[in-house]
PDB file of C-alpha atoms in Angstrom:
ATOM      1  CA  MET A   1     -34.695  -5.786   4.409  1.00 39.00           C
ATOM      2  CA  PRO A   2     -36.589  -3.659   6.969  1.00 44.00           C
ATOM      3  CA  GLN A   3     -34.567  -2.039   9.704  1.00 47.00           C
ATOM      4  CA  THR A   4     -34.775  -3.492  13.193  1.00 52.00           C
ATOM      5  CA  PRO A   5     -35.962  -1.232  16.055  1.00 69.00           C
ATOM      6  CA  ARG A   6     -32.395  -1.238  17.379  1.00 75.00           C
ATOM      7  CA  ARG A   7     -31.006   0.017  14.084  1.00 77.00           C
ATOM      8  CA  GLN A   8     -33.734   2.623  13.862  1.00 82.00           C
ATOM      9  CA  ALA A   9     -32.872   3.812  17.367  1.00 80.00           C
ATOM     10  CA  LEU A  10     -29.122   4.140  16.738  1.00 83.00           C
ATOM     11  CA  THR A  11     -29.294   7.326  14.712  1.00 86.00           C
ATOM     12  CA  PRO A  12     -26.569  10.004  14.505  1.00 86.00           C
ATOM     13  CA  GLU A  13     -28.885  12.248  16.511  1.00 87.00           C
ATOM     14  CA  ALA A  14     -29.189   9.667  19.303  1.00 86.00           C
ATOM     15  CA  LEU A  15     -25.416   9.158  19.407  1.00 86.00           C
ATOM     16  CA  GLN A  16     -24.886  12.923  19.498  1.00 87.00           C
ATOM     17  CA  MET A  17     -27.387  13.170  22.337  1.00 88.00           C
ATOM     18  CA  MET A  18     -25.456  10.550  24.343  1.00 86.00           C
ATOM     19  CA  ASP A  19     -22.213  12.433  23.754  1.00 86.00           C
ATOM     20  CA  THR A  20     -23.745  15.742  24.884  1.00 88.00           C
ATOM     21  CA  ILE A  21     -25.207  14.263  28.071  1.00 86.00           C
ATOM     22  CA  ALA A  22     -21.892  12.617  28.974  1.00 84.00           C
ATOM     23  CA  ARG A  23     -19.917  15.820  28.364  1.00 85.00           C
ATOM     24  CA  SER A  24     -22.272  18.139  30.204  1.00 84.00           C
ATOM     25  CA  GLY A  25     -22.763  15.802  33.180  1.00 81.00           C
ATOM     26  CA  SER A  26     -26.530  16.216  33.527  1.00 82.00           C
ATOM     27  CA  PHE A  27     -29.738  15.948  31.552  1.00 84.00           C
ATOM     28  CA  ALA A  28     -30.608  19.581  32.314  1.00 85.00           C
ATOM     29  CA  ALA A  29     -27.295  20.939  31.027  1.00 87.00           C
ATOM     30  CA  ALA A  30     -27.482  18.733  27.947  1.00 86.00           C
ATOM     31  CA  ALA A  31     -31.055  19.882  27.257  1.00 87.00           C
ATOM     32  CA  ARG A  32     -29.939  23.527  27.372  1.00 89.00           C
ATOM     33  CA  GLU A  33     -27.066  22.829  24.957  1.00 88.00           C
ATOM     34  CA  LEU A  34     -29.322  20.921  22.556  1.00 87.00           C
ATOM     35  CA  GLY A  35     -32.169  23.441  22.808  1.00 89.00           C
ATOM     36  CA  ARG A  36     -34.624  20.889  24.238  1.00 90.00           C
ATOM     37  CA  VAL A  37     -36.578  20.602  27.468  1.00 89.00           C
ATOM     38  CA  PRO A  38     -35.196  18.093  30.013  1.00 86.00           C
ATOM     39  CA  SER A  39     -38.330  15.945  29.953  1.00 88.00           C
ATOM     40  CA  ALA A  40     -38.066  15.493  26.169  1.00 89.00           C
ATOM     41  CA  LEU A  41     -34.414  14.516  26.509  1.00 86.00           C
ATOM     42  CA  THR A  42     -35.215  12.022  29.275  1.00 86.00           C
ATOM     43  CA  TYR A  43     -37.952  10.514  27.106  1.00 89.00           C
ATOM     44  CA  SER A  44     -35.551  10.132  24.173  1.00 88.00           C
ATOM     45  CA  VAL A  45     -33.010   8.360  26.367  1.00 88.00           C
ATOM     46  CA  ARG A  46     -35.666   5.983  27.674  1.00 89.00           C
ATOM     47  CA  GLN A  47     -36.746   5.206  24.107  1.00 89.00           C
ATOM     48  CA  LEU A  48     -33.146   4.381  23.243  1.00 89.00           C
ATOM     49  CA  GLU A  49     -32.804   2.196  26.351  1.00 87.00           C
ATOM     50  CA  ASP A  50     -36.017   0.351  25.512  1.00 89.00           C
ATOM     51  CA  ALA A  51     -34.893  -0.264  21.920  1.00 87.00           C
ATOM     52  CA  LEU A  52     -31.537  -1.609  23.038  1.00 87.00           C
ATOM     53  CA  ASP A  53     -32.988  -3.346  26.129  1.00 88.00           C
ATOM     54  CA  VAL A  54     -30.220  -1.964  28.337  1.00 89.00           C
ATOM     55  CA  LEU A  55     -29.850   0.700  31.025  1.00 89.00           C
ATOM     56  CA  LEU A  56     -27.572   3.493  29.766  1.00 87.00           C
ATOM     57  CA  PHE A  57     -27.616   5.862  32.754  1.00 84.00           C
ATOM     58  CA  ASP A  58     -27.641   5.267  36.503  1.00 81.00           C
ATOM     59  CA  ARG A  59     -30.156   7.857  37.712  1.00 73.00           C
ATOM     60  CA  ARG A  60     -29.868   7.037  41.425  1.00 72.00           C
ATOM     61  CA  SER A  61     -27.244   9.729  42.041  1.00 65.00           C
ATOM     62  CA  GLY A  62     -29.365  12.442  40.472  1.00 63.00           C
ATOM     63  CA  GLN A  63     -26.700  12.928  37.807  1.00 70.00           C
ATOM     64  CA  ALA A  64     -26.213  11.483  34.340  1.00 74.00           C
ATOM     65  CA  LYS A  65     -23.822   8.718  35.331  1.00 82.00           C
ATOM     66  CA  LEU A  66     -23.162   6.211  32.571  1.00 86.00           C
ATOM     67  CA  THR A  67     -23.521   2.500  33.188  1.00 88.00           C
ATOM     68  CA  ALA A  68     -20.981   0.083  31.669  1.00 90.00           C
ATOM     69  CA  ALA A  69     -23.331  -0.390  28.711  1.00 90.00           C
ATOM     70  CA  GLY A  70     -23.681   3.369  28.371  1.00 88.00           C
ATOM     71  CA  GLU A  71     -19.885   3.785  28.381  1.00 88.00           C
ATOM     72  CA  GLU A  72     -19.593   1.226  25.580  1.00 90.00           C
ATOM     73  CA  LEU A  73     -22.301   2.899  23.521  1.00 87.00           C
ATOM     74  CA  LEU A  74     -20.699   6.311  24.077  1.00 85.00           C
ATOM     75  CA  ASN A  75     -17.252   5.099  22.975  1.00 86.00           C
ATOM     76  CA  GLU A  76     -18.585   3.305  19.907  1.00 87.00           C
ATOM     77  CA  GLY A  77     -20.946   6.169  19.139  1.00 84.00           C
ATOM     78  CA  ARG A  78     -18.134   8.716  19.125  1.00 82.00           C
ATOM     79  CA  ARG A  79     -16.147   6.445  16.800  1.00 81.00           C
ATOM     80  CA  LEU A  80     -19.120   6.043  14.463  1.00 82.00           C
ATOM     81  CA  LEU A  81     -19.772   9.797  14.393  1.00 78.00           C
ATOM     82  CA  ALA A  82     -16.115  10.414  13.500  1.00 70.00           C
ATOM     83  CA  GLU A  83     -16.318   7.821  10.734  1.00 72.00           C
ATOM     84  CA  MET A  84     -19.500   9.401   9.392  1.00 75.00           C
ATOM     85  CA  ASP A  85     -17.755  12.762   9.247  1.00 68.00           C
ATOM     86  CA  ALA A  86     -14.758  11.164   7.528  1.00 59.00           C
ATOM     87  CA  VAL A  87     -16.982   9.463   4.939  1.00 66.00           C
ATOM     88  CA  ALA A  88     -18.780  12.734   4.245  1.00 63.00           C
ATOM     89  CA  ASN A  89     -15.445  14.502   3.779  1.00 53.00           C
ATOM     90  CA  ARG A  90     -14.154  11.777   1.427  1.00 53.00           C
ATOM     91  CA  VAL A  91     -17.342  11.855  -0.625  1.00 62.00           C
ATOM     92  CA  ARG A  92     -17.090  15.630  -0.930  1.00 58.00           C
ATOM     93  CA  ARG A  93     -13.462  15.371  -2.051  1.00 52.00           C
ATOM     94  CA  VAL A  94     -14.202  12.525  -4.491  1.00 55.00           C
ATOM     95  CA  ALA A  95     -16.812  14.804  -6.053  1.00 65.00           C
ATOM     96  CA  THR A  96     -13.994  17.247  -6.809  1.00 67.00           C
ATOM     97  CA  GLY A  97     -12.063  14.612  -8.799  1.00 80.00           C
ATOM     98  CA  TRP A  98     -10.156  12.544  -6.233  1.00 84.00           C
ATOM     99  CA  GLU A  99     -10.544   8.784  -6.576  1.00 86.00           C
ATOM    100  CA  SER A 100     -11.970   7.000  -3.539  1.00 84.00           C
ATOM    101  CA  GLU A 101      -9.113   4.470  -3.789  1.00 88.00           C
ATOM    102  CA  LEU A 102      -5.917   4.103  -5.831  1.00 91.00           C
ATOM    103  CA  THR A 103      -3.923   0.857  -5.952  1.00 92.00           C
ATOM    104  CA  LEU A 104      -0.220   0.945  -6.755  1.00 96.00           C
ATOM    105  CA  ALA A 105       1.646  -2.213  -7.755  1.00 95.00           C
ATOM    106  CA  LEU A 106       5.421  -1.945  -7.375  1.00 94.00           C
ATOM    107  CA  ASP A 107       8.215  -4.292  -8.316  1.00 93.00           C
ATOM    108  CA  THR A 108      10.197  -5.313  -5.244  1.00 90.00           C
ATOM    109  CA  ALA A 109      13.484  -4.340  -6.963  1.00 91.00           C
ATOM    110  CA  LEU A 110      12.621  -0.629  -6.745  1.00 94.00           C
ATOM    111  CA  SER A 111      13.547   1.681  -3.880  1.00 94.00           C
ATOM    112  CA  ARG A 112      11.152   1.297  -0.971  1.00 91.00           C
ATOM    113  CA  VAL A 113      12.630   4.420   0.632  1.00 93.00           C
ATOM    114  CA  THR A 114      11.652   6.505  -2.398  1.00 95.00           C
ATOM    115  CA  THR A 115       8.245   4.838  -2.587  1.00 95.00           C
ATOM    116  CA  PHE A 116       7.367   5.787   0.978  1.00 94.00           C
ATOM    117  CA  GLU A 117       8.710   9.315   0.487  1.00 95.00           C
ATOM    118  CA  LEU A 118       6.304   9.657  -2.437  1.00 96.00           C
ATOM    119  CA  ILE A 119       3.453   8.351  -0.277  1.00 96.00           C
ATOM    120  CA  GLU A 120       4.336  10.924   2.398  1.00 96.00           C
ATOM    121  CA  ALA A 121       4.322  13.698  -0.216  1.00 95.00           C
ATOM    122  CA  PHE A 122       0.962  12.498  -1.544  1.00 96.00           C
ATOM    123  CA  TYR A 123      -0.675  12.640   1.889  1.00 94.00           C
ATOM    124  CA  ALA A 124       0.965  16.016   2.595  1.00 93.00           C
ATOM    125  CA  GLN A 125      -1.120  17.672  -0.139  1.00 90.00           C
ATOM    126  CA  ARG A 126      -3.849  20.036   0.957  1.00 84.00           C
ATOM    127  CA  GLY A 127      -6.843  21.239  -0.992  1.00 74.00           C
ATOM    128  CA  PRO A 128      -8.516  24.670  -0.794  1.00 72.00           C
ATOM    129  CA  ASP A 129     -10.355  23.467   2.314  1.00 72.00           C
ATOM    130  CA  GLY A 130      -7.067  22.549   3.988  1.00 76.00           C
ATOM    131  CA  GLU A 131      -7.927  18.843   3.865  1.00 78.00           C
ATOM    132  CA  PRO A 132      -5.656  16.079   2.479  1.00 81.00           C
ATOM    133  CA  PRO A 133      -6.680  14.026  -0.588  1.00 81.00           C
ATOM    134  CA  GLY A 134      -9.724  11.857  -0.038  1.00 79.00           C
ATOM    135  CA  THR A 135      -8.050   8.918  -1.785  1.00 89.00           C
ATOM    136  CA  ARG A 136      -7.151   5.745   0.063  1.00 89.00           C
ATOM    137  CA  LEU A 137      -3.879   4.271  -1.177  1.00 94.00           C
ATOM    138  CA  ARG A 138      -3.252   0.538  -1.480  1.00 93.00           C
ATOM    139  CA  VAL A 139       0.318  -0.589  -2.188  1.00 95.00           C
ATOM    140  CA  ARG A 140       1.090  -4.047  -3.547  1.00 92.00           C
ATOM    141  CA  GLY A 141       4.524  -5.629  -3.892  1.00 90.00           C
ATOM    142  CA  GLU A 142       4.639  -7.610  -7.151  1.00 89.00           C
ATOM    143  CA  VAL A 143       7.276  -9.409  -9.221  1.00 88.00           C
ATOM    144  CA  MET A 144       7.780  -9.618 -13.005  1.00 84.00           C
ATOM    145  CA  THR A 145       4.661 -10.873 -14.841  1.00 84.00           C
ATOM    146  CA  GLY A 146       2.601 -10.429 -11.703  1.00 84.00           C
ATOM    147  CA  LEU A 147       3.018  -6.679 -12.079  1.00 87.00           C
ATOM    148  CA  TRP A 148       1.410  -6.740 -15.545  1.00 85.00           C
ATOM    149  CA  GLU A 149      -1.305  -9.084 -14.365  1.00 85.00           C
ATOM    150  CA  THR A 150      -2.504  -6.756 -11.602  1.00 87.00           C
ATOM    151  CA  LEU A 151      -2.879  -3.977 -14.158  1.00 85.00           C
ATOM    152  CA  LEU A 152      -4.551  -6.116 -16.820  1.00 82.00           C
ATOM    153  CA  ASP A 153      -7.168  -7.586 -14.493  1.00 81.00           C
ATOM    154  CA  GLY A 154      -7.913  -4.287 -12.739  1.00 83.00           C
ATOM    155  CA  ARG A 155      -6.321  -5.076  -9.362  1.00 86.00           C
ATOM    156  CA  ALA A 156      -3.965  -2.101  -9.766  1.00 90.00           C
ATOM    157  CA  ASP A 157      -4.388   1.360 -11.244  1.00 91.00           C
ATOM    158  CA  LEU A 158      -0.683   2.059 -11.700  1.00 95.00           C
ATOM    159  CA  ALA A 159       2.131  -0.498 -12.072  1.00 95.00           C
ATOM    160  CA  ILE A 160       5.628   0.792 -11.303  1.00 96.00           C
ATOM    161  CA  GLY A 161       8.588  -1.359 -12.314  1.00 94.00           C
ATOM    162  CA  VAL A 162       7.151  -3.320 -15.243  1.00 92.00           C
ATOM    163  CA  SER A 163       9.654  -5.067 -17.515  1.00 88.00           C
ATOM    164  CA  MET A 164      10.052  -3.111 -20.732  1.00 85.00           C
ATOM    165  CA  GLN A 165      11.455  -6.224 -22.441  1.00 75.00           C
ATOM    166  CA  HIS A 166       8.222  -8.108 -21.825  1.00 64.00           C
ATOM    167  CA  ALA A 167       5.818  -5.211 -22.290  1.00 64.00           C
ATOM    168  CA  GLY A 168       2.966  -6.498 -24.386  1.00 60.00           C
ATOM    169  CA  SER A 169       0.958  -4.521 -26.882  1.00 64.00           C
ATOM    170  CA  HIS A 170      -2.191  -3.405 -25.111  1.00 73.00           C
ATOM    171  CA  PRO A 171      -4.091  -0.568 -26.802  1.00 72.00           C
ATOM    172  CA  ASP A 172      -5.652   0.591 -23.538  1.00 79.00           C
ATOM    173  CA  ILE A 173      -2.419   0.627 -21.497  1.00 86.00           C
ATOM    174  CA  GLN A 174       0.181   3.388 -21.548  1.00 90.00           C
ATOM    175  CA  VAL A 175       3.823   2.545 -20.773  1.00 92.00           C
ATOM    176  CA  ARG A 176       6.687   4.928 -19.985  1.00 94.00           C
ATOM    177  CA  PRO A 177      10.315   4.096 -19.137  1.00 95.00           C
ATOM    178  CA  ILE A 178      11.863   4.464 -15.692  1.00 96.00           C
ATOM    179  CA  GLY A 179      15.395   3.376 -16.544  1.00 95.00           C
ATOM    180  CA  ASP A 180      17.827   0.480 -16.747  1.00 95.00           C
ATOM    181  CA  ILE A 181      19.116  -1.595 -13.833  1.00 94.00           C
ATOM    182  CA  GLU A 182      22.375  -3.541 -14.007  1.00 94.00           C
ATOM    183  CA  PHE A 183      22.203  -6.979 -12.393  1.00 95.00           C
ATOM    184  CA  ILE A 184      25.301  -8.542 -10.844  1.00 96.00           C
ATOM    185  CA  PHE A 185      26.015 -12.131  -9.882  1.00 97.00           C
ATOM    186  CA  ALA A 186      26.563 -12.223  -6.126  1.00 97.00           C
ATOM    187  CA  CYS A 187      27.280 -14.612  -3.291  1.00 98.00           C
ATOM    188  CA  ALA A 188      28.585 -14.479   0.268  1.00 98.00           C
ATOM    189  CA  PRO A 189      32.392 -14.325   0.781  1.00 98.00           C
ATOM    190  CA  HIS A 190      32.368 -17.821   2.308  1.00 96.00           C
ATOM    191  CA  HIS A 191      30.370 -19.360  -0.570  1.00 97.00           C
ATOM    192  CA  PRO A 192      32.298 -22.047  -2.568  1.00 97.00           C
ATOM    193  CA  LEU A 193      32.033 -19.950  -5.763  1.00 97.00           C
ATOM    194  CA  ALA A 194      34.104 -17.239  -4.081  1.00 96.00           C
ATOM    195  CA  GLN A 195      37.126 -19.540  -4.626  1.00 94.00           C
ATOM    196  CA  ALA A 196      36.218 -20.589  -8.174  1.00 94.00           C
ATOM    197  CA  GLU A 197      38.098 -19.577 -11.336  1.00 94.00           C
ATOM    198  CA  LEU A 198      36.736 -16.376 -12.843  1.00 94.00           C
ATOM    199  CA  PRO A 199      34.779 -15.495 -14.882  1.00 96.00           C
ATOM    200  CA  LEU A 200      32.238 -18.085 -13.790  1.00 95.00           C
ATOM    201  CA  ALA A 201      30.904 -20.452 -16.426  1.00 95.00           C
ATOM    202  CA  ASP A 202      27.312 -21.702 -16.406  1.00 94.00           C
ATOM    203  CA  GLN A 203      28.465 -25.202 -15.461  1.00 94.00           C
ATOM    204  CA  ASP A 204      30.184 -23.761 -12.375  1.00 94.00           C
ATOM    205  CA  ILE A 205      27.054 -21.899 -11.315  1.00 95.00           C
ATOM    206  CA  GLN A 206      24.728 -24.820 -12.077  1.00 95.00           C
ATOM    207  CA  ARG A 207      26.301 -26.977  -9.362  1.00 95.00           C
ATOM    208  CA  HIS A 208      25.217 -24.541  -6.617  1.00 96.00           C
ATOM    209  CA  ARG A 209      21.820 -23.569  -5.249  1.00 96.00           C
ATOM    210  CA  ALA A 210      20.282 -20.491  -6.820  1.00 95.00           C
ATOM    211  CA  VAL A 211      18.097 -18.039  -4.941  1.00 96.00           C
ATOM    212  CA  ALA A 212      15.184 -16.857  -7.082  1.00 93.00           C
ATOM    213  CA  VAL A 213      12.346 -14.397  -6.565  1.00 92.00           C
ATOM    214  CA  ALA A 214       8.977 -15.958  -7.325  1.00 90.00           C
ATOM    215  CA  ASP A 215       7.000 -14.358 -10.123  1.00 83.00           C
ATOM    216  CA  SER A 216       3.767 -13.195  -8.463  1.00 81.00           C
ATOM    217  CA  ALA A 217       1.587 -13.937 -11.507  1.00 71.00           C
ATOM    218  CA  GLN A 218      -1.450 -16.086 -10.731  1.00 71.00           C
ATOM    219  CA  ARG A 219      -3.177 -16.282 -14.100  1.00 67.00           C
ATOM    220  CA  LEU A 220      -0.549 -15.383 -16.707  1.00 65.00           C
ATOM    221  CA  THR A 221       2.462 -17.597 -17.363  1.00 66.00           C
ATOM    222  CA  PRO A 222       5.148 -16.753 -14.777  1.00 65.00           C
ATOM    223  CA  SER A 223       8.589 -15.700 -15.981  1.00 72.00           C
ATOM    224  CA  THR A 224      11.791 -17.547 -15.104  1.00 70.00           C
ATOM    225  CA  VAL A 225      15.043 -15.566 -15.318  1.00 75.00           C
ATOM    226  CA  ASN A 226      18.691 -16.652 -14.932  1.00 74.00           C
ATOM    227  CA  LEU A 227      17.967 -20.189 -13.706  1.00 81.00           C
ATOM    228  CA  LEU A 228      19.928 -23.096 -15.206  1.00 84.00           C
ATOM    229  CA  SER A 229      18.484 -26.493 -16.049  1.00 87.00           C
ATOM    230  CA  GLY A 230      18.791 -28.927 -13.147  1.00 90.00           C
ATOM    231  CA  GLN A 231      19.918 -26.263 -10.690  1.00 92.00           C
ATOM    232  CA  ASP A 232      18.678 -26.451  -7.086  1.00 95.00           C
ATOM    233  CA  VAL A 233      16.545 -23.398  -6.300  1.00 95.00           C
ATOM    234  CA  LEU A 234      15.464 -21.592  -3.143  1.00 96.00           C
ATOM    235  CA  THR A 235      12.442 -19.428  -4.000  1.00 94.00           C
ATOM    236  CA  VAL A 236      11.721 -16.276  -1.976  1.00 95.00           C
ATOM    237  CA  PRO A 237       8.962 -13.631  -2.228  1.00 92.00           C
ATOM    238  CA  SER A 238      10.935 -10.427  -2.843  1.00 91.00           C
ATOM    239  CA  MET A 239      14.282  -9.053  -3.967  1.00 92.00           C
ATOM    240  CA  ALA A 240      15.038  -7.909  -0.416  1.00 93.00           C
ATOM    241  CA  ALA A 241      14.483 -11.490   0.765  1.00 95.00           C
ATOM    242  CA  LYS A 242      16.796 -12.736  -1.976  1.00 95.00           C
ATOM    243  CA  ILE A 243      19.617 -10.499  -0.810  1.00 96.00           C
ATOM    244  CA  GLU A 244      19.024 -11.647   2.765  1.00 97.00           C
ATOM    245  CA  ALA A 245      19.356 -15.260   1.596  1.00 97.00           C
ATOM    246  CA  LEU A 246      22.605 -14.452  -0.230  1.00 97.00           C
ATOM    247  CA  LEU A 247      24.025 -12.774   2.868  1.00 97.00           C
ATOM    248  CA  ARG A 248      23.279 -15.962   4.825  1.00 97.00           C
ATOM    249  CA  CYS A 249      25.051 -18.054   2.167  1.00 97.00           C
ATOM    250  CA  LEU A 250      21.866 -19.931   1.302  1.00 98.00           C
ATOM    251  CA  GLY A 251      22.644 -19.721  -2.394  1.00 97.00           C
ATOM    252  CA  CYS A 252      23.833 -17.446  -5.177  1.00 97.00           C
ATOM    253  CA  GLY A 253      22.175 -15.398  -7.882  1.00 95.00           C
ATOM    254  CA  PHE A 254      21.737 -12.218  -9.867  1.00 95.00           C
ATOM    255  CA  VAL A 255      20.564  -9.122  -7.992  1.00 95.00           C
ATOM    256  CA  PRO A 256      20.144  -5.426  -8.883  1.00 95.00           C
ATOM    257  CA  GLU A 257      23.492  -3.705  -8.465  1.00 96.00           C
ATOM    258  CA  PRO A 258      21.986  -0.669  -6.642  1.00 95.00           C
ATOM    259  CA  MET A 259      20.349  -2.933  -4.052  1.00 95.00           C
ATOM    260  CA  ALA A 260      23.545  -4.936  -3.471  1.00 96.00           C
ATOM    261  CA  ARG A 261      25.962  -1.986  -3.692  1.00 95.00           C
ATOM    262  CA  GLU A 262      26.153  -1.287   0.039  1.00 95.00           C
ATOM    263  CA  HIS A 263      26.720  -4.961   0.863  1.00 96.00           C
ATOM    264  CA  VAL A 264      29.406  -5.328  -1.810  1.00 97.00           C
ATOM    265  CA  ALA A 265      31.209  -2.201  -0.602  1.00 96.00           C
ATOM    266  CA  ALA A 266      31.171  -3.531   2.970  1.00 96.00           C
ATOM    267  CA  GLY A 267      32.431  -6.966   1.888  1.00 97.00           C
ATOM    268  CA  ARG A 268      29.252  -8.765   2.952  1.00 97.00           C
ATOM    269  CA  LEU A 269      28.642  -9.857  -0.647  1.00 97.00           C
ATOM    270  CA  LEU A 270      30.971 -10.538  -3.559  1.00 97.00           C
ATOM    271  CA  ALA A 271      30.145  -9.432  -7.099  1.00 97.00           C
ATOM    272  CA  LEU A 272      31.607 -12.117  -9.381  1.00 97.00           C
ATOM    273  CA  PRO A 273      32.057 -11.804 -13.156  1.00 96.00           C
ATOM    274  CA  VAL A 274      30.368 -14.412 -15.340  1.00 95.00           C
ATOM    275  CA  GLN A 275      31.025 -15.620 -18.866  1.00 94.00           C
ATOM    276  CA  ARG A 276      27.402 -15.261 -19.916  1.00 87.00           C
ATOM    277  CA  ALA A 277      26.692 -12.088 -21.904  1.00 82.00           C
ATOM    278  CA  ARG A 278      24.281  -9.800 -20.092  1.00 82.00           C
ATOM    279  CA  VAL A 279      22.357  -6.602 -20.774  1.00 81.00           C
ATOM    280  CA  PRO A 280      20.762  -4.269 -18.203  1.00 89.00           C
ATOM    281  CA  ALA A 281      17.086  -4.825 -17.407  1.00 90.00           C
ATOM    282  CA  SER A 282      14.784  -2.011 -18.526  1.00 93.00           C
ATOM    283  CA  PHE A 283      11.981  -1.007 -16.170  1.00 95.00           C
ATOM    284  CA  GLY A 284       8.982   1.223 -16.736  1.00 95.00           C
ATOM    285  CA  TYR A 285       5.612   2.229 -15.350  1.00 96.00           C
ATOM    286  CA  ALA A 286       2.205   1.585 -16.852  1.00 94.00           C
ATOM    287  CA  TRP A 287      -1.407   2.568 -16.339  1.00 93.00           C
ATOM    288  CA  ARG A 288      -4.699   1.933 -18.061  1.00 83.00           C
ATOM    289  CA  GLN A 289      -5.549   4.555 -20.658  1.00 74.00           C
ATOM    290  CA  ILE A 290      -9.098   5.817 -20.490  1.00 58.00           C
ATOM    291  CA  GLY A 291      -9.078   6.815 -24.143  1.00 51.00           C
ATOM    292  CA  GLY A 292     -10.130   9.784 -26.185  1.00 45.00           C
ATOM    293  CA  ASP A 293      -8.668  13.274 -26.437  1.00 44.00           C
ATOM    294  CA  LYS A 294      -9.788  14.091 -22.897  1.00 44.00           C
ATOM    295  CA  GLN A 295      -7.810  11.281 -21.267  1.00 46.00           C
ATOM    296  CA  ALA A 296      -6.040  13.489 -18.709  1.00 46.00           C
ATOM    297  CA  ALA A 297      -9.258  15.266 -17.782  1.00 45.00           C
ATOM    298  CA  ARG A 298     -10.979  11.926 -17.151  1.00 60.00           C
ATOM    299  CA  GLN A 299      -8.190  10.555 -14.980  1.00 77.00           C
ATOM    300  CA  GLY A 300      -8.597  10.963 -11.251  1.00 87.00           C
ATOM    301  CA  LEU A 301      -6.493  13.577  -9.505  1.00 90.00           C
ATOM    302  CA  ALA A 302      -4.628  10.939  -7.482  1.00 93.00           C
ATOM    303  CA  LEU A 303      -3.455   9.077 -10.595  1.00 94.00           C
ATOM    304  CA  GLN A 304      -2.556  12.387 -12.224  1.00 93.00           C
ATOM    305  CA  TRP A 305      -0.409  13.270  -9.198  1.00 95.00           C
ATOM    306  CA  TRP A 306       1.510   9.983  -9.306  1.00 97.00           C
ATOM    307  CA  LEU A 307       2.036  10.220 -13.071  1.00 97.00           C
ATOM    308  CA  GLY A 308       3.307  13.753 -12.603  1.00 96.00           C
ATOM    309  CA  GLN A 309       5.862  12.555 -10.056  1.00 97.00           C
ATOM    310  CA  LEU A 310       7.006   9.732 -12.346  1.00 97.00           C
ATOM    311  CA  GLU A 311       7.537  12.198 -15.199  1.00 97.00           C
ATOM    312  CA  ARG A 312      10.322  13.761 -13.127  1.00 96.00           C
ATOM    313  CA  GLU A 313      13.766  12.376 -13.912  1.00 97.00           C
ATOM    314  CA  ALA A 314      14.834  12.747 -10.268  1.00 96.00           C
ATOM    315  CA  THR A 315      11.972  10.492  -9.132  1.00 96.00           C
ATOM    316  CA  ARG A 316      12.757   7.799 -11.690  1.00 96.00           C
ATOM    317  CA  HIS A 317      16.469   7.909 -10.806  1.00 96.00           C
ATOM    318  CA  ALA A 318      15.698   7.619  -7.089  1.00 96.00           C
ATOM    319  CA  LEU A 319      13.425   4.614  -7.623  1.00 96.00           C
ATOM    320  CA  ILE A 320      16.363   2.781  -9.198  1.00 95.00           C
ATOM    321  CA  GLU A 321      19.303   4.030  -7.145  1.00 94.00           C
ATOM    322  CA  ARG A 322      18.197   4.886  -3.598  1.00 91.00           C
ATOM    323  CA  HIS A 323      18.340   1.742  -1.537  1.00 86.00           C
ATOM    324  CA  GLY A 324      20.876   1.713   1.298  1.00 66.00           C
ATOM    325  CA  ALA A 325      19.684   0.642   4.747  1.00 52.00           C
ATOM    326  CA  GLN A 326      16.034  -0.294   4.233  1.00 45.00           C
ATOM    327  CA  TRP A 327      13.879  -1.491   7.062  1.00 36.00           C
ATOM    328  CA  LEU A 328      10.387  -1.050   5.605  1.00 38.00           C
ATOM    329  CA  THR A 329       8.744  -4.102   4.066  1.00 38.00           C
ATOM    330  CA  MET A 330       5.903  -4.259   1.559  1.00 37.00           C
ATOM    331  CA  GLU A 331       3.854  -7.423   1.481  1.00 35.00           C
TER     332      GLU A 331
END
């Protein structure tokens, strides 16, 4: 598609010329700064005005006074010039091995505090040129099978918090453990089950509404965990929302002990023993393997950085344990 005269006129040089005239306050001063004669600069401005069919400068005062249209073009032009510089910097950094974009999918049962601390540390990096990584991060909150799905269909580059019990055999996906999380059965102190005989039997639990976190899978078969046949269910989008529902006595259910610990200690939630035998849930992280002996060399530097952080035991422990007062929300 051929460019329109307007698009041809809005060049970086024309936008820079507008910025110089506005800063210097006159065509003569701007011409000196740009190394041009005033008449040539005036001609260029008139060409731009003709192409846009607007008046950019009010010349009646003898100075380069911007019209309303000129002010708008100047503001947008400065923004576009900054974006052009930013794109050039990102391209240069991508050429050195940084991905243009990296998408992280995280299970909502993991520590959001730790996640955002890792993001802060990622952006705090500086290369030899003193610039931060040129990679744009995208963070997705996912649940159970949905976490695997985002990795399998390419919507995520790294999935953190995948279920090790349901980890399939995929030759092009690498999986490493994060650790185990103990789940407790919890309800509000004024919930009817708080007065029931302990340990709770399934038939006791089945008579009361359960709060469940929806599996975010869209294509694969969603998982259902700890729900009893015929039980009324309130479905929420995240583990944080589930705990909020329990605090409001909207139901009962199993939640990660580290996430509920503060509420149990404060008496806002009760942890009730159940008859059903239970084992801790094992979580891990997974990423798509590029293959070959040069796998690490072919991975982008951003993915390498995140994998390096996840290799640290302290990071994995923090992702499981560090919850406390959380106010940040991932959609």
